[in-house]
Amino acid sequence: MSTRRLFERETFLAPLLLSPVAVYMVLMVGFPFAMAFVYSFSNVTVGNPDFHMTGFGNFTAVLGDPVFRKSLLNTFIFTFISIGLVLILSNMLSELLTRQFRAKWLIRFLIMMPWTAPIALGTIGYLWFLDSVFSPLDWLLRTWGLLGKPHALLGPMSNMYWLGQPGLAMASVILVHVWRLLPLATMIRIAGMNSIPREIIEAAQVDGAGYYRRLFHIVLPLLLPVISVTVLFSTLFTFTDMTVVWVLTKGGPPDHSTQVLASFAFLKGIQGGDLAQGAAISLFFFPVLAGVAAVVLRIAKKAVVT
Amino acid sequence: MKKRYTRRDFLKHAGIGAASLAAGPALLDTVFAQTSGKRTLRILQWSHFVPSHDKWYDQYAKQWGEKNNVDVTVDHIGLADLKSTFAAEVAAGKGHDIVEFIDPPSDFEPSVMDLTDLNQEAVKRFGKQAPFATRSTYNPYTKKYYGFCHGWTIDPGDYRKSLWEKAGKPNGPETWADLLTYGAKIKNEQGVQVGIGFSQELDTNMAERTLLWSFDSSIQDENENVILDNKNTVEAVKFMAELYKQTLTPEVFGWTAASNNQLLLAGKASYILNSISAYRSAQKDVPEVAKDVFFTPALKGPRGTAMACEHVIYIAVVPKSAEKNADLAKQFLLDRTANYDRAMWESKLYNSPAFFGTALPGGDRGYPAVANAKTLRDLHNAWFSNDPYALPGERTDKLMPLKDAEKWSTNVGYPGTANPAEGEIFGTYVLPGMFARVAQGKQSAEESVKQAAAECKKVFDKWRAQGLLRKG
């Protein structure tokens, strides 16, 4: 059989084209996952790769750790609030950005910027922005008389201490994460909106449907598959991310007020030297994320408009 | 007939291919080394806080290589990446020949060589080692030296003299009680706070150990039993909560390791716990603040005990995977120790020697000769009495109170040795949590100490089961 004919055969070409993905998945996802799985049932440490199996000991130890329980709760708070904000804000932004106005391309470009910049760099910028003493945000608040005076709205202290107070620290971490995710979510939604046939919207307009009726009864239902994909990606991304938390707070302020599972796995496994417990913590992601993926994909499949 | 390509064949060939890829660079090294007749020595260490040190050190390593017919490469990486990088090298079974940490790498003990012979030879050549340096490199239970310590950094109190003069304590605090009384007075009357962290970071971890030891408590005793839950710890935690209320602001809960330096440089701190690098930065960037910065030794606790955590401790390990180069590594480390006067000078006195008795090499040493100085001790005393890096018009005797710092400095794990359990407790911020819960009013001191002690006990039990700690 000639090479050309071989390449024309679907049974040959399809596996060939998919093979790089398969190799990537095995090497970059499957292998680390299998390692984490084995490690989580062992007594391996960061300084000693030789190990023996210890059963479920790491899981029981992790479940009995108050910091783990706090990190788990923080992870859900961090994820759900972030995703909620991303959905609402991306909805608003995409509504604005699909309308015609001057310098639209510039605004779109600026909105995409956070996605193109390395996240660690962007977050370091926020570290300065939210600094306990030199925060320019605090300076603005003081200048506007909202802070640093006896009867100021935000209090008499000179600074807000964004990263020093548990509630404000969690809010800061969430806001930086939303800033990072928003561009992608917005662009996905804009792409979805562009795919809605204009005739449907125009027909609804002719029938007298107002903005909110069109939004809730036409646009959002038609966008459900796209929104589901956004939710899926954002959830997976948020649940497993530690960059923003690590750069901004290292899980602090004490006692682990913004610690999330990903950062706690690193803290325990690498900084603490207990690789086995670090692996056990990271494995807690798997059932949750697999469940989220299954549910969201099911919703998306049902909602596909044919 | 064509031979069938079996799964076994595939695995065999894939294995050979992978091994060839992995071993390629090493094979090339060997080939080049054999061609040139040179051996190679690869060193991994942190990027020093004082850049002039690394500039000198890289040059020194190169010259040492030329003298000994060895290709020496020095890789500097950020402090935060050191542990994870070495962990990857341990897992891969290959990497650098010497890895230098700035905290005790006791959890790597199973993967590094026993350096007993090197430590014994160093004592023979350079005299007694500072006791806390030994406690940071030796495991008395396994009787193994897992590291070699050549130097360390002092962690004094840095105070603003003008503020303390106005408050009626011109020479700064002598006790923790002074810090509370006068620190509060300065904050109330002059609007400048004390700068001690309460956060999940390095300096807070050290400051809280310093306080704990000065209040006659510790996480473990000499025999690696957890003794944290006692009345002295409760007293220390209550004191720290009071110190927070009267002299600090909520910002200290969100600090990074650089925050206290920044506060001092901005003229917004009356007292911080940090190495002299904060002062050296001020000399460079804000000389008017630097001229006002003076130093105190460890503050005394309620019963007169005064201890401080070393700020940095330089510990080199030789991985088991580098066994074939162990002789070179040991020779390099011994020679480096013999040349420690240069490390002290080039680090602007940030580095202090672990072997004060080391004889000074003769000849031009790259710094103005010090009359009658025969050992590092003489040099240290001379420089700390008359700081060669003082600014023009600045007092040169500011470092005097730190001359005998090795007497009141100690290691993480004091009064016992550094060990993986102490390392994990340090790395996962158990003490910052214990102190902060009380300062934030979330728990009583007694409850918080009990919770922290229970966490520590679990960690100790776990590492005991690994065979790296004494049996309880």
PDB file of N, CA, C and O in Angstrom, chain A residues 43 45-49 64 66 131-134 161 163-166 250-257 259 267-268 270-274 277, chain B residues 83-84 87 90 107-108 110-111 198-200 249-251 253-255 263 266 268 424 427-429 432-433 436-437 440 442 451 458 462-463 466:
ATOM      1  N   ASN A  43       4.848   6.299  52.554  1.00  0.00           N
ATOM      2  CA  ASN A  43       5.465   7.195  53.549  1.00  0.00           C
ATOM      3  C   ASN A  43       6.616   7.985  52.918  1.00  0.00           C
ATOM      4  O   ASN A  43       7.565   8.352  53.601  1.00  0.00           O
ATOM      5  N   THR A  45       8.996  10.833  51.572  1.00  0.00           N
ATOM      6  CA  THR A  45       9.249  12.212  52.000  1.00  0.00           C
ATOM      7  C   THR A  45      10.039  12.918  50.912  1.00  0.00           C
ATOM      8  O   THR A  45      10.583  12.278  50.016  1.00  0.00           O
ATOM      9  N   VAL A  46      10.123  14.233  51.049  1.00  0.00           N
ATOM     10  CA  VAL A  46      10.805  15.008  50.012  1.00  0.00           C
ATOM     11  C   VAL A  46      12.300  14.666  49.958  1.00  0.00           C
ATOM     12  O   VAL A  46      12.932  14.737  48.918  1.00  0.00           O
ATOM     13  N   GLY A  47      12.821  14.221  51.086  1.00  0.00           N
ATOM     14  CA  GLY A  47      14.256  13.937  51.149  1.00  0.00           C
ATOM     15  C   GLY A  47      14.607  12.480  50.977  1.00  0.00           C
ATOM     16  O   GLY A  47      15.768  12.105  51.057  1.00  0.00           O
ATOM     17  N   ASN A  48      13.616  11.644  50.785  1.00  0.00           N
ATOM     18  CA  ASN A  48      13.895  10.213  50.677  1.00  0.00           C
ATOM     19  C   ASN A  48      12.926   9.555  49.700  1.00  0.00           C
ATOM     20  O   ASN A  48      11.784   9.264  50.051  1.00  0.00           O
ATOM     21  N   PRO A  49      13.375   9.336  48.464  1.00  0.00           N
ATOM     22  CA  PRO A  49      12.458   8.763  47.473  1.00  0.00           C
ATOM     23  C   PRO A  49      12.134   7.288  47.713  1.00  0.00           C
ATOM     24  O   PRO A  49      11.216   6.753  47.092  1.00  0.00           O
ATOM     25  N   GLY A  64      -7.884  14.546  59.748  1.00  0.00           N
ATOM     26  CA  GLY A  64      -7.868  14.971  61.149  1.00  0.00           C
ATOM     27  C   GLY A  64      -7.153  16.289  61.363  1.00  0.00           C
ATOM     28  O   GLY A  64      -7.081  16.792  62.484  1.00  0.00           O
ATOM     29  N   PRO A  66      -6.863  20.156  61.291  1.00  0.00           N
ATOM     30  CA  PRO A  66      -7.763  21.317  61.185  1.00  0.00           C
ATOM     31  C   PRO A  66      -7.395  22.258  60.032  1.00  0.00           C
ATOM     32  O   PRO A  66      -8.270  22.913  59.474  1.00  0.00           O
ATOM     33  N   ASP A 131      -0.290  46.535  49.494  1.00  0.00           N
ATOM     34  CA  ASP A 131       0.697  46.563  50.575  1.00  0.00           C
ATOM     35  C   ASP A 131       0.104  47.180  51.846  1.00  0.00           C
ATOM     36  O   ASP A 131      -0.711  48.107  51.786  1.00  0.00           O
ATOM     37  N   SER A 132       0.575  46.642  52.991  1.00  0.00           N
ATOM     38  CA  SER A 132      -0.037  47.116  54.246  1.00  0.00           C
ATOM     39  C   SER A 132       0.314  48.555  54.555  1.00  0.00           C
ATOM     40  O   SER A 132      -0.421  49.228  55.255  1.00  0.00           O
ATOM     41  N   VAL A 133       1.441  49.057  54.058  1.00  0.00           N
ATOM     42  CA  VAL A 133       1.826  50.436  54.384  1.00  0.00           C
ATOM     43  C   VAL A 133       1.799  51.348  53.149  1.00  0.00           C
ATOM     44  O   VAL A 133       1.328  52.472  53.221  1.00  0.00           O
ATOM     45  N   PHE A 134       2.281  50.799  52.036  1.00  0.00           N
ATOM     46  CA  PHE A 134       2.492  51.675  50.879  1.00  0.00           C
ATOM     47  C   PHE A 134       1.419  51.525  49.798  1.00  0.00           C
ATOM     48  O   PHE A 134       1.641  51.908  48.656  1.00  0.00           O
ATOM     49  N   TYR A 161      -5.025  47.495  55.529  1.00  0.00           N
ATOM     50  CA  TYR A 161      -4.352  46.215  55.819  1.00  0.00           C
ATOM     51  C   TYR A 161      -5.044  45.083  55.058  1.00  0.00           C
ATOM     52  O   TYR A 161      -5.511  44.102  55.634  1.00  0.00           O
ATOM     53  N   LEU A 163      -4.098  42.649  53.232  1.00  0.00           N
ATOM     54  CA  LEU A 163      -3.626  41.261  53.334  1.00  0.00           C
ATOM     55  C   LEU A 163      -3.390  40.849  54.785  1.00  0.00           C
ATOM     56  O   LEU A 163      -2.912  39.743  55.046  1.00  0.00           O
ATOM     57  N   GLY A 164      -3.710  41.723  55.713  1.00  0.00           N
ATOM     58  CA  GLY A 164      -3.468  41.417  57.126  1.00  0.00           C
ATOM     59  C   GLY A 164      -4.719  41.033  57.887  1.00  0.00           C
ATOM     60  O   GLY A 164      -4.630  40.557  59.014  1.00  0.00           O
ATOM     61  N   GLN A 165      -5.888  41.239  57.308  1.00  0.00           N
ATOM     62  CA  GLN A 165      -7.142  40.910  57.995  1.00  0.00           C
ATOM     63  C   GLN A 165      -7.812  39.768  57.230  1.00  0.00           C
ATOM     64  O   GLN A 165      -7.977  39.862  56.002  1.00  0.00           O
ATOM     65  N   PRO A 166      -8.206  38.701  57.949  1.00  0.00           N
ATOM     66  CA  PRO A 166      -8.687  37.494  57.253  1.00  0.00           C
ATOM     67  C   PRO A 166      -9.743  37.755  56.174  1.00  0.00           C
ATOM     68  O   PRO A 166      -9.592  37.284  55.047  1.00  0.00           O
ATOM     69  N   LYS A 250       0.603  33.632  50.905  1.00  0.00           N
ATOM     70  CA  LYS A 250       1.178  32.344  51.336  1.00  0.00           C
ATOM     71  C   LYS A 250       0.187  31.586  52.238  1.00  0.00           C
ATOM     72  O   LYS A 250       0.580  30.864  53.157  1.00  0.00           O
ATOM     73  N   GLY A 251      -1.071  31.798  52.007  1.00  0.00           N
ATOM     74  CA  GLY A 251      -2.096  31.100  52.797  1.00  0.00           C
ATOM     75  C   GLY A 251      -2.493  31.868  54.047  1.00  0.00           C
ATOM     76  O   GLY A 251      -3.422  31.482  54.758  1.00  0.00           O
ATOM     77  N   GLY A 252      -1.782  32.946  54.362  1.00  0.00           N
ATOM     78  CA  GLY A 252      -2.090  33.728  55.561  1.00  0.00           C
ATOM     79  C   GLY A 252      -3.216  34.697  55.291  1.00  0.00           C
ATOM     80  O   GLY A 252      -3.842  34.623  54.231  1.00  0.00           O
ATOM     81  N   PRO A 253      -3.531  35.611  56.154  1.00  0.00           N
ATOM     82  CA  PRO A 253      -2.869  35.783  57.459  1.00  0.00           C
ATOM     83  C   PRO A 253      -3.156  34.606  58.383  1.00  0.00           C
ATOM     84  O   PRO A 253      -4.129  33.879  58.146  1.00  0.00           O
ATOM     85  N   PRO A 254      -2.290  34.433  59.400  1.00  0.00           N
ATOM     86  CA  PRO A 254      -2.510  33.297  60.281  1.00  0.00           C
ATOM     87  C   PRO A 254      -3.916  33.360  60.899  1.00  0.00           C
ATOM     88  O   PRO A 254      -4.428  34.457  61.115  1.00  0.00           O
ATOM     89  N   ASP A 255      -4.567  32.325  61.117  1.00  0.00           N
ATOM     90  CA  ASP A 255      -4.099  30.975  61.010  1.00  0.00           C
ATOM     91  C   ASP A 255      -4.679  30.366  59.719  1.00  0.00           C
ATOM     92  O   ASP A 255      -5.803  29.913  59.719  1.00  0.00           O
ATOM     93  N   HIS A 256      -3.902  30.434  58.614  1.00  0.00           N
ATOM     94  CA  HIS A 256      -4.265  29.861  57.311  1.00  0.00           C
ATOM     95  C   HIS A 256      -5.601  30.403  56.780  1.00  0.00           C
ATOM     96  O   HIS A 256      -6.411  29.649  56.250  1.00  0.00           O
ATOM     97  N   SER A 257      -5.798  31.716  56.908  1.00  0.00           N
ATOM     98  CA  SER A 257      -7.089  32.303  56.539  1.00  0.00           C
ATOM     99  C   SER A 257      -7.410  32.205  55.056  1.00  0.00           C
ATOM    100  O   SER A 257      -8.570  32.196  54.676  1.00  0.00           O
ATOM    101  N   GLN A 259      -5.670  29.873  53.054  1.00  0.00           N
ATOM    102  CA  GLN A 259      -5.053  28.633  52.549  1.00  0.00           C
ATOM    103  C   GLN A 259      -6.083  27.845  51.740  1.00  0.00           C
ATOM    104  O   GLN A 259      -7.210  27.664  52.194  1.00  0.00           O
ATOM    105  N   LEU A 267       2.525  23.337  50.640  1.00  0.00           N
ATOM    106  CA  LEU A 267       3.082  23.664  51.962  1.00  0.00           C
ATOM    107  C   LEU A 267       3.476  22.392  52.707  1.00  0.00           C
ATOM    108  O   LEU A 267       4.568  22.281  53.252  1.00  0.00           O
ATOM    109  N   LYS A 268       2.566  21.445  52.712  1.00  0.00           N
ATOM    110  CA  LYS A 268       2.801  20.200  53.463  1.00  0.00           C
ATOM    111  C   LYS A 268       3.828  19.324  52.738  1.00  0.00           C
ATOM    112  O   LYS A 268       4.727  18.777  53.368  1.00  0.00           O
ATOM    113  N   ILE A 270       6.080  20.025  50.092  1.00  0.00           N
ATOM    114  CA  ILE A 270       7.419  20.520  49.769  1.00  0.00           C
ATOM    115  C   ILE A 270       8.029  21.272  50.949  1.00  0.00           C
ATOM    116  O   ILE A 270       9.079  20.886  51.452  1.00  0.00           O
ATOM    117  N   GLN A 271       7.359  22.296  51.450  1.00  0.00           N
ATOM    118  CA  GLN A 271       7.942  23.062  52.561  1.00  0.00           C
ATOM    119  C   GLN A 271       8.028  22.222  53.829  1.00  0.00           C
ATOM    120  O   GLN A 271       8.965  22.338  54.589  1.00  0.00           O
ATOM    121  N   GLY A 272       6.995  21.398  54.052  1.00  0.00           N
ATOM    122  CA  GLY A 272       6.998  20.564  55.251  1.00  0.00           C
ATOM    123  C   GLY A 272       7.778  19.274  55.053  1.00  0.00           C
ATOM    124  O   GLY A 272       8.084  18.582  56.014  1.00  0.00           O
ATOM    125  N   GLY A 273       8.064  18.917  53.816  1.00  0.00           N
ATOM    126  CA  GLY A 273       8.861  17.721  53.537  1.00  0.00           C
ATOM    127  C   GLY A 273       8.057  16.431  53.474  1.00  0.00           C
ATOM    128  O   GLY A 273       8.596  15.383  53.162  1.00  0.00           O
ATOM    129  N   ASP A 274       6.758  16.483  53.762  1.00  0.00           N
ATOM    130  CA  ASP A 274       5.961  15.252  53.783  1.00  0.00           C
ATOM    131  C   ASP A 274       5.248  15.091  52.434  1.00  0.00           C
ATOM    132  O   ASP A 274       4.072  15.440  52.282  1.00  0.00           O
ATOM    133  N   GLN A 277       1.793  13.092  52.389  1.00  0.00           N
ATOM    134  CA  GLN A 277       0.577  13.822  52.799  1.00  0.00           C
ATOM    135  C   GLN A 277       0.239  14.914  51.783  1.00  0.00           C
ATOM    136  O   GLN A 277      -0.944  15.185  51.535  1.00  0.00           O
TER     137      GLN A 277
ATOM    138  N   LYS B  83      14.694  24.173  47.925  1.00  0.00           N
ATOM    139  CA  LYS B  83      14.247  22.870  48.439  1.00  0.00           C
ATOM    140  C   LYS B  83      13.585  22.036  47.339  1.00  0.00           C
ATOM    141  O   LYS B  83      13.884  20.851  47.192  1.00  0.00           O
ATOM    142  N   SER B  84      12.696  22.683  46.572  1.00  0.00           N
ATOM    143  CA  SER B  84      12.004  21.922  45.530  1.00  0.00           C
ATOM    144  C   SER B  84      12.979  21.479  44.432  1.00  0.00           C
ATOM    145  O   SER B  84      12.865  20.379  43.899  1.00  0.00           O
ATOM    146  N   ALA B  87      14.884  18.557  45.842  1.00  0.00           N
ATOM    147  CA  ALA B  87      13.984  17.394  45.912  1.00  0.00           C
ATOM    148  C   ALA B  87      13.893  16.718  44.545  1.00  0.00           C
ATOM    149  O   ALA B  87      13.914  15.483  44.435  1.00  0.00           O
ATOM    150  N   VAL B  90      17.092  14.848  43.930  1.00  0.00           N
ATOM    151  CA  VAL B  90      17.120  13.607  44.724  1.00  0.00           C
ATOM    152  C   VAL B  90      16.281  12.544  44.028  1.00  0.00           C
ATOM    153  O   VAL B  90      16.698  11.386  43.881  1.00  0.00           O
ATOM    154  N   ASP B 107      15.609  16.892  56.696  1.00  0.00           N
ATOM    155  CA  ASP B 107      14.721  15.906  56.069  1.00  0.00           C
ATOM    156  C   ASP B 107      15.371  15.219  54.870  1.00  0.00           C
ATOM    157  O   ASP B 107      14.875  14.212  54.381  1.00  0.00           O
ATOM    158  N   PHE B 108      16.496  15.760  54.401  1.00  0.00           N
ATOM    159  CA  PHE B 108      17.200  15.124  53.283  1.00  0.00           C
ATOM    160  C   PHE B 108      18.252  14.114  53.751  1.00  0.00           C
ATOM    161  O   PHE B 108      18.998  13.590  52.929  1.00  0.00           O
ATOM    162  N   PRO B 110      18.392  10.989  54.543  1.00  0.00           N
ATOM    163  CA  PRO B 110      18.565   9.696  53.883  1.00  0.00           C
ATOM    164  C   PRO B 110      19.197   9.785  52.486  1.00  0.00           C
ATOM    165  O   PRO B 110      19.697   8.786  51.985  1.00  0.00           O
ATOM    166  N   SER B 111      19.156  10.956  51.874  1.00  0.00           N
ATOM    167  CA  SER B 111      19.629  11.068  50.491  1.00  0.00           C
ATOM    168  C   SER B 111      20.984  11.751  50.353  1.00  0.00           C
ATOM    169  O   SER B 111      21.440  11.998  49.238  1.00  0.00           O
ATOM    170  N   PHE B 198       3.736  38.823  62.448  1.00  0.00           N
ATOM    171  CA  PHE B 198       2.809  37.820  62.993  1.00  0.00           C
ATOM    172  C   PHE B 198       2.285  36.975  61.836  1.00  0.00           C
ATOM    173  O   PHE B 198       1.157  36.543  61.852  1.00  0.00           O
ATOM    174  N   SER B 199       3.100  36.835  60.827  1.00  0.00           N
ATOM    175  CA  SER B 199       2.589  36.331  59.559  1.00  0.00           C
ATOM    176  C   SER B 199       3.149  34.949  59.229  1.00  0.00           C
ATOM    177  O   SER B 199       4.011  34.434  59.933  1.00  0.00           O
ATOM    178  N   GLN B 200       2.677  34.371  58.113  1.00  0.00           N
ATOM    179  CA  GLN B 200       3.175  33.064  57.681  1.00  0.00           C
ATOM    180  C   GLN B 200       4.397  33.274  56.796  1.00  0.00           C
ATOM    181  O   GLN B 200       4.314  33.160  55.572  1.00  0.00           O
ATOM    182  N   THR B 249       0.303  46.986  64.508  1.00  0.00           N
ATOM    183  CA  THR B 249      -0.969  47.223  63.799  1.00  0.00           C
ATOM    184  C   THR B 249      -1.332  45.931  63.039  1.00  0.00           C
ATOM    185  O   THR B 249      -0.469  45.068  62.852  1.00  0.00           O
ATOM    186  N   PRO B 250      -2.566  45.809  62.533  1.00  0.00           N
ATOM    187  CA  PRO B 250      -2.953  44.565  61.852  1.00  0.00           C
ATOM    188  C   PRO B 250      -2.091  44.239  60.632  1.00  0.00           C
ATOM    189  O   PRO B 250      -2.137  43.126  60.117  1.00  0.00           O
ATOM    190  N   GLU B 251      -1.318  45.216  60.159  1.00  0.00           N
ATOM    191  CA  GLU B 251      -0.500  44.935  58.974  1.00  0.00           C
ATOM    192  C   GLU B 251       0.441  43.759  59.192  1.00  0.00           C
ATOM    193  O   GLU B 251       0.787  43.045  58.258  1.00  0.00           O
ATOM    194  N   PHE B 253       0.023  40.933  60.294  1.00  0.00           N
ATOM    195  CA  PHE B 253      -0.538  39.616  59.949  1.00  0.00           C
ATOM    196  C   PHE B 253      -0.374  39.315  58.454  1.00  0.00           C
ATOM    197  O   PHE B 253      -0.545  38.184  58.031  1.00  0.00           O
ATOM    198  N   GLY B 254      -0.112  40.361  57.673  1.00  0.00           N
ATOM    199  CA  GLY B 254       0.003  40.161  56.231  1.00  0.00           C
ATOM    200  C   GLY B 254       1.409  40.390  55.707  1.00  0.00           C
ATOM    201  O   GLY B 254       1.608  40.582  54.515  1.00  0.00           O
ATOM    202  N   TRP B 255       2.378  40.351  56.590  1.00  0.00           N
ATOM    203  CA  TRP B 255       3.744  40.670  56.177  1.00  0.00           C
ATOM    204  C   TRP B 255       4.404  39.577  55.351  1.00  0.00           C
ATOM    205  O   TRP B 255       4.109  38.393  55.505  1.00  0.00           O
ATOM    206  N   LEU B 263       9.741  48.602  56.365  1.00  0.00           N
ATOM    207  CA  LEU B 263       9.208  49.509  57.386  1.00  0.00           C
ATOM    208  C   LEU B 263      10.335  50.322  58.029  1.00  0.00           C
ATOM    209  O   LEU B 263      10.204  51.520  58.257  1.00  0.00           O
ATOM    210  N   ALA B 266      11.583  52.895  55.625  1.00  0.00           N
ATOM    211  CA  ALA B 266      10.620  53.981  55.445  1.00  0.00           C
ATOM    212  C   ALA B 266      10.551  54.875  56.693  1.00  0.00           C
ATOM    213  O   ALA B 266       9.795  55.845  56.724  1.00  0.00           O
ATOM    214  N   LYS B 268       9.400  53.963  59.562  1.00  0.00           N
ATOM    215  CA  LYS B 268       8.126  53.734  60.249  1.00  0.00           C
ATOM    216  C   LYS B 268       8.199  52.621  61.283  1.00  0.00           C
ATOM    217  O   LYS B 268       7.165  52.106  61.715  1.00  0.00           O
ATOM    218  N   GLU B 424       9.450  20.685  59.602  1.00  0.00           N
ATOM    219  CA  GLU B 424       8.063  20.723  59.100  1.00  0.00           C
ATOM    220  C   GLU B 424       7.231  21.735  59.891  1.00  0.00           C
ATOM    221  O   GLU B 424       6.422  22.476  59.310  1.00  0.00           O
ATOM    222  N   GLY B 427       8.215  25.005  58.537  1.00  0.00           N
ATOM    223  CA  GLY B 427       7.756  25.212  57.159  1.00  0.00           C
ATOM    224  C   GLY B 427       6.252  25.323  57.012  1.00  0.00           C
ATOM    225  O   GLY B 427       5.763  25.882  56.026  1.00  0.00           O
ATOM    226  N   THR B 428       5.502  24.783  57.975  1.00  0.00           N
ATOM    227  CA  THR B 428       4.036  24.852  57.859  1.00  0.00           C
ATOM    228  C   THR B 428       3.428  25.868  58.846  1.00  0.00           C
ATOM    229  O   THR B 428       2.227  25.875  59.066  1.00  0.00           O
ATOM    230  N   TYR B 429       4.269  26.682  59.427  1.00  0.00           N
ATOM    231  CA  TYR B 429       3.834  27.857  60.218  1.00  0.00           C
ATOM    232  C   TYR B 429       2.938  27.503  61.414  1.00  0.00           C
ATOM    233  O   TYR B 429       1.906  28.145  61.627  1.00  0.00           O
ATOM    234  N   PRO B 432       3.464  30.626  64.090  1.00  0.00           N
ATOM    235  CA  PRO B 432       2.720  31.852  63.753  1.00  0.00           C
ATOM    236  C   PRO B 432       1.222  31.706  63.989  1.00  0.00           C
ATOM    237  O   PRO B 432       0.567  32.639  64.451  1.00  0.00           O
ATOM    238  N   GLY B 433       0.680  30.532  63.702  1.00  0.00           N
ATOM    239  CA  GLY B 433      -0.743  30.291  63.956  1.00  0.00           C
ATOM    240  C   GLY B 433      -1.049  30.360  65.437  1.00  0.00           C
ATOM    241  O   GLY B 433      -2.026  30.981  65.859  1.00  0.00           O
ATOM    242  N   ALA B 436      -0.843  34.008  66.583  1.00  0.00           N
ATOM    243  CA  ALA B 436      -1.823  34.899  65.940  1.00  0.00           C
ATOM    244  C   ALA B 436      -3.241  34.641  66.446  1.00  0.00           C
ATOM    245  O   ALA B 436      -4.018  35.581  66.628  1.00  0.00           O
ATOM    246  N   ARG B 437      -3.596  33.373  66.677  1.00  0.00           N
ATOM    247  CA  ARG B 437      -4.966  33.071  67.133  1.00  0.00           C
ATOM    248  C   ARG B 437      -5.305  33.837  68.405  1.00  0.00           C
ATOM    249  O   ARG B 437      -6.427  34.292  68.601  1.00  0.00           O
ATOM    250  N   GLN B 440      -5.397  37.725  67.711  1.00  0.00           N
ATOM    251  CA  GLN B 440      -6.627  38.087  66.986  1.00  0.00           C
ATOM    252  C   GLN B 440      -7.872  37.852  67.837  1.00  0.00           C
ATOM    253  O   GLN B 440      -8.990  38.108  67.380  1.00  0.00           O
ATOM    254  N   LYS B 442      -9.112  34.991  68.784  1.00  0.00           N
ATOM    255  CA  LYS B 442      -9.904  33.841  68.349  1.00  0.00           C
ATOM    256  C   LYS B 442      -9.863  32.700  69.362  1.00  0.00           C
ATOM    257  O   LYS B 442     -10.726  31.821  69.334  1.00  0.00           O
ATOM    258  N   GLN B 451      -3.542  23.387  71.142  1.00  0.00           N
ATOM    259  CA  GLN B 451      -3.737  22.995  69.736  1.00  0.00           C
ATOM    260  C   GLN B 451      -2.402  22.868  69.001  1.00  0.00           C
ATOM    261  O   GLN B 451      -2.154  21.883  68.296  1.00  0.00           O
ATOM    262  N   LYS B 458       1.936  15.308  66.586  1.00  0.00           N
ATOM    263  CA  LYS B 458       1.643  14.468  65.406  1.00  0.00           C
ATOM    264  C   LYS B 458       2.833  14.471  64.443  1.00  0.00           C
ATOM    265  O   LYS B 458       3.202  13.436  63.892  1.00  0.00           O
ATOM    266  N   LYS B 462       5.241  11.264  63.446  1.00  0.00           N
ATOM    267  CA  LYS B 462       5.372  10.843  62.046  1.00  0.00           C
ATOM    268  C   LYS B 462       6.851  10.681  61.665  1.00  0.00           C
ATOM    269  O   LYS B 462       7.240   9.668  61.081  1.00  0.00           O
ATOM    270  N   TRP B 463       7.669  11.672  62.030  1.00  0.00           N
ATOM    271  CA  TRP B 463       9.087  11.604  61.656  1.00  0.00           C
ATOM    272  C   TRP B 463       9.842  10.580  62.505  1.00  0.00           C
ATOM    273  O   TRP B 463      10.859  10.023  62.067  1.00  0.00           O
ATOM    274  N   GLN B 466       9.710   7.475  60.832  1.00  0.00           N
ATOM    275  CA  GLN B 466      10.629   7.422  59.678  1.00  0.00           C
ATOM    276  C   GLN B 466      12.043   7.039  60.114  1.00  0.00           C
ATOM    277  O   GLN B 466      12.938   6.890  59.280  1.00  0.00           O
TER     278      GLN B 466
END
